[in-house]
Amino acid sequence: MKIHKSSSSLKEALLPFITNRKTIGFVPTMGALHIGHVSLVEQANIENDCVVVSIFVNPTQFDNPNDLLKYPRTIENDIDHLKRFSKNIFIFSPSALDLYNHDISSKSYNFSGIESEMEGKHRIGHFDGVGTVLNLFFRIVKPNKAYLGEKDFQQLQIVKKLVEIENLPIKIIGCPIIREKTGLAMSSRNKRLNIEQLSEAILIYKTLLKVKENFKLLSISKLNQLVEKEFKNHNYLTLEYFEIADTETLKTAIYKSKKKKYRAFIACFIGGVRLIDNMALN
Ligand code: AMP
């Protein structure tokens, strides 16, 4: 397994696959890999002749310089995670200069309003950064399919729009959220939590489950109140937002319609670490 640090080196390695019309699966990541990431690689590995895993902490999608600075970087451990895939796995870990070709800035996208909801409201410019970097990656890797986790559900919907906007022939595959035994969604950011914080963070999953259990019984405003109460005056967790949103548009739901699908979304802070999670409700 070779690590490609430049786009020219990766393109050269992929050329035989492209020439022989083999399929390429792509798993974009920011590294600090865990079993959640590995599940995406597993699916890509089953469905394609080769898989590219990118490891790149993208500066243009961080609105908070401290978050970017503190983002865990564990390349040796990442390589270990990928060793279980014996062949045809390419790690692509370029420098920002190589990837962005010296212009490290975001394009401005209109993702039909999805970019202005939830994460878009709280992380200004985040989805322009995500769209820009994935557009660059997609044009270098030229995958048939790209695999993204439902853990970042809004991002998944954004990337589906991105390939439409950029007219790229790539199928975007959404993969289920992988959780710890406790229910906490696996995340690279969990590495920044101590044992006590890890155990308190389970409240996120428990709250989502409670919302799901009560979804048929309670109105949206009652469900919102229920969540606020769970987080109010909590010693460790500070709620940034809770929303029940339409799965397609990600617009905040005010009342329930039988014809629509909904998901519950939570963003919160624990000891300065920002965690997000979500769950399908119906
Ligand atoms: P990240 O490295 O956090 O940017 O994540 C890279 C990809 O892995 C994204 O598509 C995430 O949605 C996905 N991912 C992260 N955590 C999980 C998880 N617990 N379960 C499934 N997919 C995940």
mmCIF file of N, CA and C in Angstrom, residues 124-247:
data_model
loop_
_atom_site.group_PDB
_atom_site.id
_atom_site.type_symbol
_atom_site.label_atom_id
_atom_site.label_comp_id
_atom_site.label_asym_id
_atom_site.label_seq_id
_atom_site.Cartn_x
_atom_site.Cartn_y
_atom_site.Cartn_z
ATOM 1 N N ILE A 124 -19.928 29.077 9.238
ATOM 2 C CA ILE A 124 -20.025 29.919 8.036
ATOM 3 C C ILE A 124 -18.949 29.502 7.003
ATOM 4 N N GLY A 125 -19.421 29.283 5.769
ATOM 5 C CA GLY A 125 -18.503 28.927 4.677
ATOM 6 C C GLY A 125 -18.110 27.452 4.659
ATOM 7 N N HIS A 126 -18.611 26.693 5.637
ATOM 8 C CA HIS A 126 -18.202 25.282 5.758
ATOM 9 C C HIS A 126 -18.487 24.489 4.467
ATOM 10 N N PHE A 127 -19.709 24.606 3.956
ATOM 11 C CA PHE A 127 -20.059 23.766 2.798
ATOM 12 C C PHE A 127 -19.434 24.255 1.491
ATOM 13 N N ASP A 128 -19.091 25.542 1.411
ATOM 14 C CA ASP A 128 -18.305 26.000 0.247
ATOM 15 C C ASP A 128 -16.943 25.300 0.271
ATOM 16 N N GLY A 129 -16.370 25.181 1.484
ATOM 17 C CA GLY A 129 -15.074 24.501 1.642
ATOM 18 C C GLY A 129 -15.174 23.022 1.288
ATOM 19 N N VAL A 130 -16.245 22.390 1.760
ATOM 20 C CA VAL A 130 -16.452 20.951 1.478
ATOM 21 C C VAL A 130 -16.646 20.742 -0.036
ATOM 22 N N GLY A 131 -17.495 21.590 -0.635
ATOM 23 C CA GLY A 131 -17.770 21.474 -2.075
ATOM 24 C C GLY A 131 -16.498 21.687 -2.890
ATOM 25 N N THR A 132 -15.723 22.691 -2.505
ATOM 26 C CA THR A 132 -14.501 23.021 -3.260
ATOM 27 C C THR A 132 -13.498 21.868 -3.200
ATOM 28 N N VAL A 133 -13.264 21.352 -1.997
ATOM 29 C CA VAL A 133 -12.231 20.319 -1.883
ATOM 30 C C VAL A 133 -12.681 19.020 -2.554
ATOM 31 N N LEU A 134 -13.975 18.693 -2.436
ATOM 32 C CA LEU A 134 -14.422 17.438 -3.060
ATOM 33 C C LEU A 134 -14.442 17.560 -4.578
ATOM 34 N N ASN A 135 -14.756 18.742 -5.087
ATOM 35 C CA ASN A 135 -14.699 18.947 -6.533
ATOM 36 C C ASN A 135 -13.264 18.727 -7.028
ATOM 37 N N LEU A 136 -12.289 19.238 -6.278
ATOM 38 C CA LEU A 136 -10.876 19.037 -6.655
ATOM 39 C C LEU A 136 -10.528 17.545 -6.615
ATOM 40 N N PHE A 137 -10.913 16.893 -5.507
ATOM 41 C CA PHE A 137 -10.621 15.455 -5.372
ATOM 42 C C PHE A 137 -11.285 14.642 -6.491
ATOM 43 N N PHE A 138 -12.562 14.932 -6.747
ATOM 44 C CA PHE A 138 -13.304 14.158 -7.752
ATOM 45 C C PHE A 138 -12.629 14.256 -9.126
ATOM 46 N N ARG A 139 -12.088 15.439 -9.447
ATOM 47 C CA ARG A 139 -11.476 15.629 -10.762
ATOM 48 C C ARG A 139 -10.115 14.951 -10.868
ATOM 49 N N ILE A 140 -9.465 14.735 -9.717
ATOM 50 C CA ILE A 140 -8.173 14.019 -9.728
ATOM 51 C C ILE A 140 -8.416 12.504 -9.713
ATOM 52 N N VAL A 141 -9.297 12.058 -8.805
ATOM 53 C CA VAL A 141 -9.489 10.609 -8.591
ATOM 54 C C VAL A 141 -10.375 9.989 -9.687
ATOM 55 N N LYS A 142 -11.313 10.785 -10.205
ATOM 56 C CA LYS A 142 -12.284 10.308 -11.205
ATOM 57 C C LYS A 142 -12.957 8.991 -10.774
ATOM 58 N N PRO A 143 -13.569 8.979 -9.608
ATOM 59 C CA PRO A 143 -14.176 7.728 -9.141
ATOM 60 C C PRO A 143 -15.501 7.435 -9.855
ATOM 61 N N ASN A 144 -15.895 6.153 -9.871
ATOM 62 C CA ASN A 144 -17.237 5.787 -10.331
ATOM 63 C C ASN A 144 -18.235 6.023 -9.209
ATOM 64 N N LYS A 145 -17.771 5.686 -7.982
ATOM 65 C CA LYS A 145 -18.637 5.864 -6.814
ATOM 66 C C LYS A 145 -17.840 6.513 -5.680
ATOM 67 N N ALA A 146 -18.505 7.388 -4.923
ATOM 68 C CA ALA A 146 -17.864 7.956 -3.723
ATOM 69 C C ALA A 146 -18.729 7.601 -2.525
ATOM 70 N N TYR A 147 -18.089 7.269 -1.409
ATOM 71 C CA TYR A 147 -18.776 6.739 -0.222
ATOM 72 C C TYR A 147 -18.685 7.751 0.908
ATOM 73 N N LEU A 148 -19.854 8.184 1.392
ATOM 74 C CA LEU A 148 -19.893 9.159 2.486
ATOM 75 C C LEU A 148 -20.813 8.659 3.587
ATOM 76 N N GLY A 149 -20.496 9.031 4.820
ATOM 77 C CA GLY A 149 -21.264 8.533 5.956
ATOM 78 C C GLY A 149 -22.498 9.376 6.248
ATOM 79 N N GLU A 150 -23.558 8.697 6.675
ATOM 80 C CA GLU A 150 -24.763 9.419 7.124
ATOM 81 C C GLU A 150 -24.494 10.159 8.437
ATOM 82 N N LYS A 151 -23.352 9.873 9.074
ATOM 83 C CA LYS A 151 -22.950 10.612 10.280
ATOM 84 C C LYS A 151 -22.973 12.129 9.986
ATOM 85 N N ASP A 152 -22.516 12.476 8.762
ATOM 86 C CA ASP A 152 -22.550 13.879 8.317
ATOM 87 C C ASP A 152 -23.644 13.972 7.256
ATOM 88 N N PHE A 153 -24.882 13.829 7.704
ATOM 89 C CA PHE A 153 -25.996 13.652 6.765
ATOM 90 C C PHE A 153 -26.170 14.862 5.845
ATOM 91 N N GLN A 154 -26.001 16.055 6.425
ATOM 92 C CA GLN A 154 -26.169 17.268 5.612
ATOM 93 C C GLN A 154 -25.074 17.329 4.538
ATOM 94 N N GLN A 155 -23.862 16.938 4.935
ATOM 95 C CA GLN A 155 -22.753 16.905 3.975
ATOM 96 C C GLN A 155 -23.064 15.931 2.833
ATOM 97 N N LEU A 156 -23.642 14.774 3.204
ATOM 98 C CA LEU A 156 -23.995 13.774 2.194
ATOM 99 C C LEU A 156 -24.960 14.371 1.158
ATOM 100 N N GLN A 157 -25.981 15.108 1.627
ATOM 101 C CA GLN A 157 -26.945 15.714 0.713
ATOM 102 C C GLN A 157 -26.276 16.794 -0.145
ATOM 103 N N ILE A 158 -25.357 17.537 0.481
ATOM 104 C CA ILE A 158 -24.612 18.586 -0.244
ATOM 105 C C ILE A 158 -23.792 17.957 -1.380
ATOM 106 N N VAL A 159 -23.151 16.828 -1.100
ATOM 107 C CA VAL A 159 -22.279 16.213 -2.108
ATOM 108 C C VAL A 159 -23.106 15.637 -3.267
ATOM 109 N N LYS A 160 -24.325 15.169 -2.941
ATOM 110 C CA LYS A 160 -25.219 14.716 -4.025
ATOM 111 C C LYS A 160 -25.535 15.886 -4.956
ATOM 112 N N LYS A 161 -25.754 17.074 -4.371
ATOM 113 C CA LYS A 161 -26.007 18.283 -5.179
ATOM 114 C C LYS A 161 -24.752 18.691 -5.947
ATOM 115 N N LEU A 162 -23.591 18.574 -5.272
ATOM 116 C CA LEU A 162 -22.327 18.996 -5.886
ATOM 117 C C LEU A 162 -22.086 18.285 -7.229
ATOM 118 N N VAL A 163 -22.310 16.955 -7.249
ATOM 119 C CA VAL A 163 -22.037 16.228 -8.493
ATOM 120 C C VAL A 163 -23.027 16.622 -9.602
ATOM 121 N N GLU A 164 -24.233 17.027 -9.188
ATOM 122 C CA GLU A 164 -25.202 17.544 -10.180
ATOM 123 C C GLU A 164 -24.698 18.868 -10.736
ATOM 124 N N ILE A 165 -24.328 19.798 -9.828
ATOM 125 C CA ILE A 165 -23.890 21.139 -10.216
ATOM 126 C C ILE A 165 -22.641 21.064 -11.103
ATOM 127 N N GLU A 166 -21.687 20.223 -10.698
ATOM 128 C CA GLU A 166 -20.417 20.129 -11.430
ATOM 129 C C GLU A 166 -20.503 19.138 -12.594
ATOM 130 N N ASN A 167 -21.698 18.538 -12.753
ATOM 131 C CA ASN A 167 -21.943 17.614 -13.853
ATOM 132 C C ASN A 167 -20.910 16.476 -13.893
ATOM 133 N N LEU A 168 -20.718 15.847 -12.753
ATOM 134 C CA LEU A 168 -19.725 14.775 -12.643
ATOM 135 C C LEU A 168 -20.445 13.418 -12.622
ATOM 136 N N PRO A 169 -19.953 12.442 -13.408
ATOM 137 C CA PRO A 169 -20.639 11.138 -13.477
ATOM 138 C C PRO A 169 -20.251 10.224 -12.307
ATOM 139 N N ILE A 170 -20.561 10.660 -11.103
ATOM 140 C CA ILE A 170 -20.149 9.914 -9.908
ATOM 141 C C ILE A 170 -21.394 9.563 -9.096
ATOM 142 N N LYS A 171 -21.510 8.300 -8.697
ATOM 143 C CA LYS A 171 -22.638 7.901 -7.849
ATOM 144 C C LYS A 171 -22.237 8.110 -6.385
ATOM 145 N N ILE A 172 -23.072 8.845 -5.664
ATOM 146 C CA ILE A 172 -22.769 9.110 -4.259
ATOM 147 C C ILE A 172 -23.524 8.096 -3.398
ATOM 148 N N ILE A 173 -22.773 7.335 -2.603
ATOM 149 C CA ILE A 173 -23.366 6.285 -1.777
ATOM 150 C C ILE A 173 -23.339 6.715 -0.300
ATOM 151 N N GLY A 174 -24.503 6.740 0.324
ATOM 152 C CA GLY A 174 -24.598 7.062 1.757
ATOM 153 C C GLY A 174 -24.463 5.786 2.587
ATOM 154 N N CYS A 175 -23.616 5.807 3.594
ATOM 155 C CA CYS A 175 -23.358 4.614 4.421
ATOM 156 C C CYS A 175 -23.822 4.865 5.867
ATOM 157 N N PRO A 176 -24.332 3.802 6.522
ATOM 158 C CA PRO A 176 -24.908 3.977 7.869
ATOM 159 C C PRO A 176 -23.896 4.432 8.923
ATOM 160 N N ILE A 177 -24.438 5.061 9.973
ATOM 161 C CA ILE A 177 -23.596 5.557 11.069
ATOM 162 C C ILE A 177 -23.108 4.384 11.913
ATOM 163 N N ILE A 178 -21.809 4.326 12.147
ATOM 164 C CA ILE A 178 -21.243 3.282 13.012
ATOM 165 C C ILE A 178 -21.049 3.888 14.408
ATOM 166 N N ARG A 179 -21.529 3.145 15.407
ATOM 167 C CA ARG A 179 -21.515 3.651 16.782
ATOM 168 C C ARG A 179 -20.660 2.786 17.694
ATOM 169 N N GLU A 180 -20.213 3.395 18.783
ATOM 170 C CA GLU A 180 -19.569 2.625 19.847
ATOM 171 C C GLU A 180 -20.657 1.754 20.484
ATOM 172 N N LYS A 181 -20.234 0.775 21.316
ATOM 173 C CA LYS A 181 -21.227 -0.083 22.005
ATOM 174 C C LYS A 181 -22.193 0.770 22.819
ATOM 175 N N THR A 182 -21.708 1.897 23.322
ATOM 176 C CA THR A 182 -22.535 2.781 24.159
ATOM 177 C C THR A 182 -23.580 3.539 23.339
ATOM 178 N N GLY A 183 -23.432 3.553 22.024
ATOM 179 C CA GLY A 183 -24.344 4.307 21.167
ATOM 180 C C GLY A 183 -23.719 5.578 20.633
ATOM 181 N N LEU A 184 -22.641 6.047 21.259
ATOM 182 C CA LEU A 184 -21.969 7.275 20.787
ATOM 183 C C LEU A 184 -21.477 7.068 19.349
ATOM 184 N N ALA A 185 -21.826 7.990 18.466
ATOM 185 C CA ALA A 185 -21.373 7.874 17.073
ATOM 186 C C ALA A 185 -19.854 7.998 17.031
ATOM 187 N N MET A 186 -19.213 7.089 16.300
ATOM 188 C CA MET A 186 -17.748 7.182 16.191
ATOM 189 C C MET A 186 -17.378 8.468 15.470
ATOM 190 N N SER A 187 -16.333 9.114 15.961
ATOM 191 C CA SER A 187 -15.884 10.366 15.363
ATOM 192 C C SER A 187 -14.418 10.574 15.693
ATOM 193 N N SER A 188 -13.690 11.157 14.754
ATOM 194 C CA SER A 188 -12.267 11.463 15.017
ATOM 195 C C SER A 188 -12.156 12.385 16.215
ATOM 196 N N ARG A 189 -13.157 13.247 16.394
ATOM 197 C CA ARG A 189 -13.117 14.213 17.499
ATOM 198 C C ARG A 189 -13.259 13.542 18.870
ATOM 199 N N ASN A 190 -13.808 12.309 18.903
ATOM 200 C CA ASN A 190 -13.923 11.596 20.190
ATOM 201 C C ASN A 190 -12.544 11.379 20.814
ATOM 202 N N LYS A 191 -11.499 11.367 19.963
ATOM 203 C CA LYS A 191 -10.127 11.160 20.469
ATOM 204 C C LYS A 191 -9.715 12.294 21.400
ATOM 205 N N ARG A 192 -10.394 13.420 21.319
ATOM 206 C CA ARG A 192 -10.040 14.572 22.171
ATOM 207 C C ARG A 192 -10.788 14.554 23.516
ATOM 208 N N LEU A 193 -11.641 13.538 23.727
ATOM 209 C CA LEU A 193 -12.429 13.487 24.971
ATOM 210 C C LEU A 193 -11.754 12.584 26.010
ATOM 211 N N ASN A 194 -11.864 12.965 27.299
ATOM 212 C CA ASN A 194 -11.364 12.066 28.345
ATOM 213 C C ASN A 194 -12.462 11.042 28.695
ATOM 214 N N ILE A 195 -12.136 10.094 29.567
ATOM 215 C CA ILE A 195 -13.061 8.979 29.840
ATOM 216 C C ILE A 195 -14.416 9.487 30.351
ATOM 217 N N GLU A 196 -14.356 10.484 31.219
ATOM 218 C CA GLU A 196 -15.593 11.026 31.795
ATOM 219 C C GLU A 196 -16.456 11.694 30.708
ATOM 220 N N GLN A 197 -15.791 12.483 29.877
ATOM 221 C CA GLN A 197 -16.519 13.167 28.792
ATOM 222 C C GLN A 197 -17.110 12.154 27.812
ATOM 223 N N LEU A 198 -16.339 11.083 27.528
ATOM 224 C CA LEU A 198 -16.834 10.042 26.615
ATOM 225 C C LEU A 198 -18.103 9.414 27.161
ATOM 226 N N SER A 199 -18.128 9.214 28.470
ATOM 227 C CA SER A 199 -19.308 8.565 29.044
ATOM 228 C C SER A 199 -20.488 9.544 29.089
ATOM 229 N N GLU A 200 -20.225 10.820 29.350
ATOM 230 C CA GLU A 200 -21.319 11.817 29.360
ATOM 231 C C GLU A 200 -21.882 12.061 27.955
ATOM 232 N N ALA A 201 -21.006 11.923 26.939
ATOM 233 C CA ALA A 201 -21.417 12.208 25.553
ATOM 234 C C ALA A 201 -22.503 11.250 25.053
ATOM 235 N N ILE A 202 -22.720 10.156 25.782
ATOM 236 C CA ILE A 202 -23.756 9.186 25.390
ATOM 237 C C ILE A 202 -25.142 9.832 25.397
ATOM 238 N N LEU A 203 -25.258 10.935 26.130
ATOM 239 C CA LEU A 203 -26.542 11.650 26.180
ATOM 240 C C LEU A 203 -27.042 12.005 24.763
ATOM 241 N N ILE A 204 -26.109 12.259 23.864
ATOM 242 C CA ILE A 204 -26.502 12.645 22.493
ATOM 243 C C ILE A 204 -27.338 11.521 21.869
ATOM 244 N N TYR A 205 -26.802 10.296 21.926
ATOM 245 C CA TYR A 205 -27.491 9.144 21.348
ATOM 246 C C TYR A 205 -28.798 8.855 22.087
ATOM 247 N N LYS A 206 -28.725 8.924 23.436
ATOM 248 C CA LYS A 206 -29.922 8.628 24.237
ATOM 249 C C LYS A 206 -31.045 9.606 23.909
ATOM 250 N N THR A 207 -30.672 10.877 23.713
ATOM 251 C CA THR A 207 -31.682 11.897 23.401
ATOM 252 C C THR A 207 -32.294 11.639 22.026
ATOM 253 N N LEU A 208 -31.447 11.299 21.069
ATOM 254 C CA LEU A 208 -31.974 11.013 19.722
ATOM 255 C C LEU A 208 -32.943 9.833 19.771
ATOM 256 N N LEU A 209 -32.576 8.812 20.552
ATOM 257 C CA LEU A 209 -33.461 7.637 20.683
ATOM 258 C C LEU A 209 -34.805 8.032 21.301
ATOM 259 N N LYS A 210 -34.740 8.893 22.316
ATOM 260 C CA LYS A 210 -35.950 9.346 23.002
ATOM 261 C C LYS A 210 -36.866 10.090 22.023
ATOM 262 N N VAL A 211 -36.248 10.916 21.181
ATOM 263 C CA VAL A 211 -37.018 11.665 20.184
ATOM 264 C C VAL A 211 -37.680 10.684 19.208
ATOM 265 N N LYS A 212 -36.922 9.687 18.787
ATOM 266 C CA LYS A 212 -37.467 8.693 17.846
ATOM 267 C C LYS A 212 -38.650 7.942 18.483
ATOM 268 N N GLU A 213 -38.463 7.536 19.735
ATOM 269 C CA GLU A 213 -39.522 6.785 20.425
ATOM 270 C C GLU A 213 -40.803 7.610 20.563
ATOM 271 N N ASN A 214 -40.635 8.922 20.747
ATOM 272 C CA ASN A 214 -41.797 9.783 20.993
ATOM 273 C C ASN A 214 -42.283 10.510 19.738
ATOM 274 N N PHE A 215 -41.667 10.189 18.612
ATOM 275 C CA PHE A 215 -41.956 10.969 17.401
ATOM 276 C C PHE A 215 -43.423 10.933 16.986
ATOM 277 N N LYS A 216 -44.041 9.755 17.102
ATOM 278 C CA LYS A 216 -45.453 9.638 16.697
ATOM 279 C C LYS A 216 -46.368 10.325 17.703
ATOM 280 N N LEU A 217 -45.980 10.263 18.973
ATOM 281 C CA LEU A 217 -46.847 10.736 20.063
ATOM 282 C C LEU A 217 -46.854 12.245 20.235
ATOM 283 N N LEU A 218 -45.673 12.870 20.095
ATOM 284 C CA LEU A 218 -45.539 14.282 20.471
ATOM 285 C C LEU A 218 -45.417 15.195 19.260
ATOM 286 N N SER A 219 -45.830 16.459 19.452
ATOM 287 C CA SER A 219 -45.667 17.453 18.382
ATOM 288 C C SER A 219 -44.185 17.828 18.285
ATOM 289 N N ILE A 220 -43.824 18.488 17.185
ATOM 290 C CA ILE A 220 -42.420 18.894 16.998
ATOM 291 C C ILE A 220 -42.006 19.842 18.128
ATOM 292 N N SER A 221 -42.882 20.777 18.489
ATOM 293 C CA SER A 221 -42.456 21.732 19.527
ATOM 294 C C SER A 221 -42.270 21.023 20.880
ATOM 295 N N LYS A 222 -43.094 20.031 21.156
ATOM 296 C CA LYS A 222 -42.914 19.265 22.409
ATOM 297 C C LYS A 222 -41.600 18.463 22.366
ATOM 298 N N LEU A 223 -41.285 17.931 21.195
ATOM 299 C CA LEU A 223 -40.029 17.184 21.062
ATOM 300 C C LEU A 223 -38.829 18.119 21.255
ATOM 301 N N ASN A 224 -38.937 19.339 20.699
ATOM 302 C CA ASN A 224 -37.865 20.333 20.877
ATOM 303 C C ASN A 224 -37.675 20.642 22.364
ATOM 304 N N GLN A 225 -38.802 20.801 23.053
ATOM 305 C CA GLN A 225 -38.737 21.110 24.500
ATOM 306 C C GLN A 225 -38.089 19.962 25.273
ATOM 307 N N LEU A 226 -38.481 18.752 24.879
ATOM 308 C CA LEU A 226 -37.927 17.557 25.543
ATOM 309 C C LEU A 226 -36.396 17.556 25.446
ATOM 310 N N VAL A 227 -35.877 17.889 24.270
ATOM 311 C CA VAL A 227 -34.417 17.876 24.071
ATOM 312 C C VAL A 227 -33.755 19.004 24.867
ATOM 313 N N GLU A 228 -34.364 20.183 24.801
ATOM 314 C CA GLU A 228 -33.792 21.318 25.559
ATOM 315 C C GLU A 228 -33.673 20.968 27.040
ATOM 316 N N LYS A 229 -34.700 20.287 27.544
ATOM 317 C CA LYS A 229 -34.713 19.899 28.961
ATOM 318 C C LYS A 229 -33.558 18.920 29.271
ATOM 319 N N GLU A 230 -33.342 17.979 28.364
ATOM 320 C CA GLU A 230 -32.272 16.985 28.570
ATOM 321 C C GLU A 230 -30.904 17.666 28.717
ATOM 322 N N PHE A 231 -30.698 18.733 27.922
ATOM 323 C CA PHE A 231 -29.380 19.365 27.882
ATOM 324 C C PHE A 231 -29.239 20.517 28.881
ATOM 325 N N LYS A 232 -30.395 21.020 29.365
ATOM 326 C CA LYS A 232 -30.369 22.208 30.219
ATOM 327 C C LYS A 232 -29.541 21.952 31.485
ATOM 328 N N ASN A 233 -28.670 22.880 31.778
ATOM 329 C CA ASN A 233 -27.838 22.811 32.990
ATOM 330 C C ASN A 233 -27.002 21.532 33.089
ATOM 331 N N HIS A 234 -26.725 20.917 31.958
ATOM 332 C CA HIS A 234 -25.874 19.729 31.995
ATOM 333 C C HIS A 234 -24.447 20.161 32.318
ATOM 334 N N ASN A 235 -23.779 19.388 33.167
ATOM 335 C CA ASN A 235 -22.428 19.760 33.608
ATOM 336 C C ASN A 235 -21.404 19.778 32.476
ATOM 337 N N TYR A 236 -21.563 18.890 31.509
ATOM 338 C CA TYR A 236 -20.532 18.723 30.495
ATOM 339 C C TYR A 236 -20.966 19.169 29.100
ATOM 340 N N LEU A 237 -22.224 18.941 28.762
ATOM 341 C CA LEU A 237 -22.663 19.137 27.370
ATOM 342 C C LEU A 237 -23.438 20.436 27.190
ATOM 343 N N THR A 238 -23.074 21.188 26.148
ATOM 344 C CA THR A 238 -23.817 22.407 25.815
ATOM 345 C C THR A 238 -24.411 22.213 24.422
ATOM 346 N N LEU A 239 -25.731 22.326 24.375
ATOM 347 C CA LEU A 239 -26.415 22.123 23.088
ATOM 348 C C LEU A 239 -26.179 23.329 22.181
ATOM 349 N N GLU A 240 -25.734 23.091 20.949
ATOM 350 C CA GLU A 240 -25.641 24.204 19.987
ATOM 351 C C GLU A 240 -26.959 24.306 19.217
ATOM 352 N N TYR A 241 -27.402 23.176 18.657
ATOM 353 C CA TYR A 241 -28.734 23.161 18.065
ATOM 354 C C TYR A 241 -29.315 21.755 18.104
ATOM 355 N N PHE A 242 -30.641 21.716 18.144
ATOM 356 C CA PHE A 242 -31.372 20.471 17.903
ATOM 357 C C PHE A 242 -32.430 20.815 16.868
ATOM 358 N N GLU A 243 -32.545 20.005 15.836
ATOM 359 C CA GLU A 243 -33.586 20.256 14.839
ATOM 360 C C GLU A 243 -34.144 18.946 14.318
ATOM 361 N N ILE A 244 -35.443 18.983 14.059
ATOM 362 C CA ILE A 244 -36.054 17.903 13.279
ATOM 363 C C ILE A 244 -36.237 18.504 11.899
ATOM 364 N N ALA A 245 -35.690 17.827 10.898
ATOM 365 C CA ALA A 245 -35.712 18.413 9.558
ATOM 366 C C ALA A 245 -36.177 17.400 8.526
ATOM 367 N N ASP A 246 -36.726 17.937 7.437
ATOM 368 C CA ASP A 246 -37.134 17.148 6.279
ATOM 369 C C ASP A 246 -35.865 16.515 5.673
ATOM 370 N N THR A 247 -35.890 15.200 5.476
ATOM 371 C CA THR A 247 -34.689 14.493 5.014
ATOM 372 C C THR A 247 -34.193 14.981 3.653
#
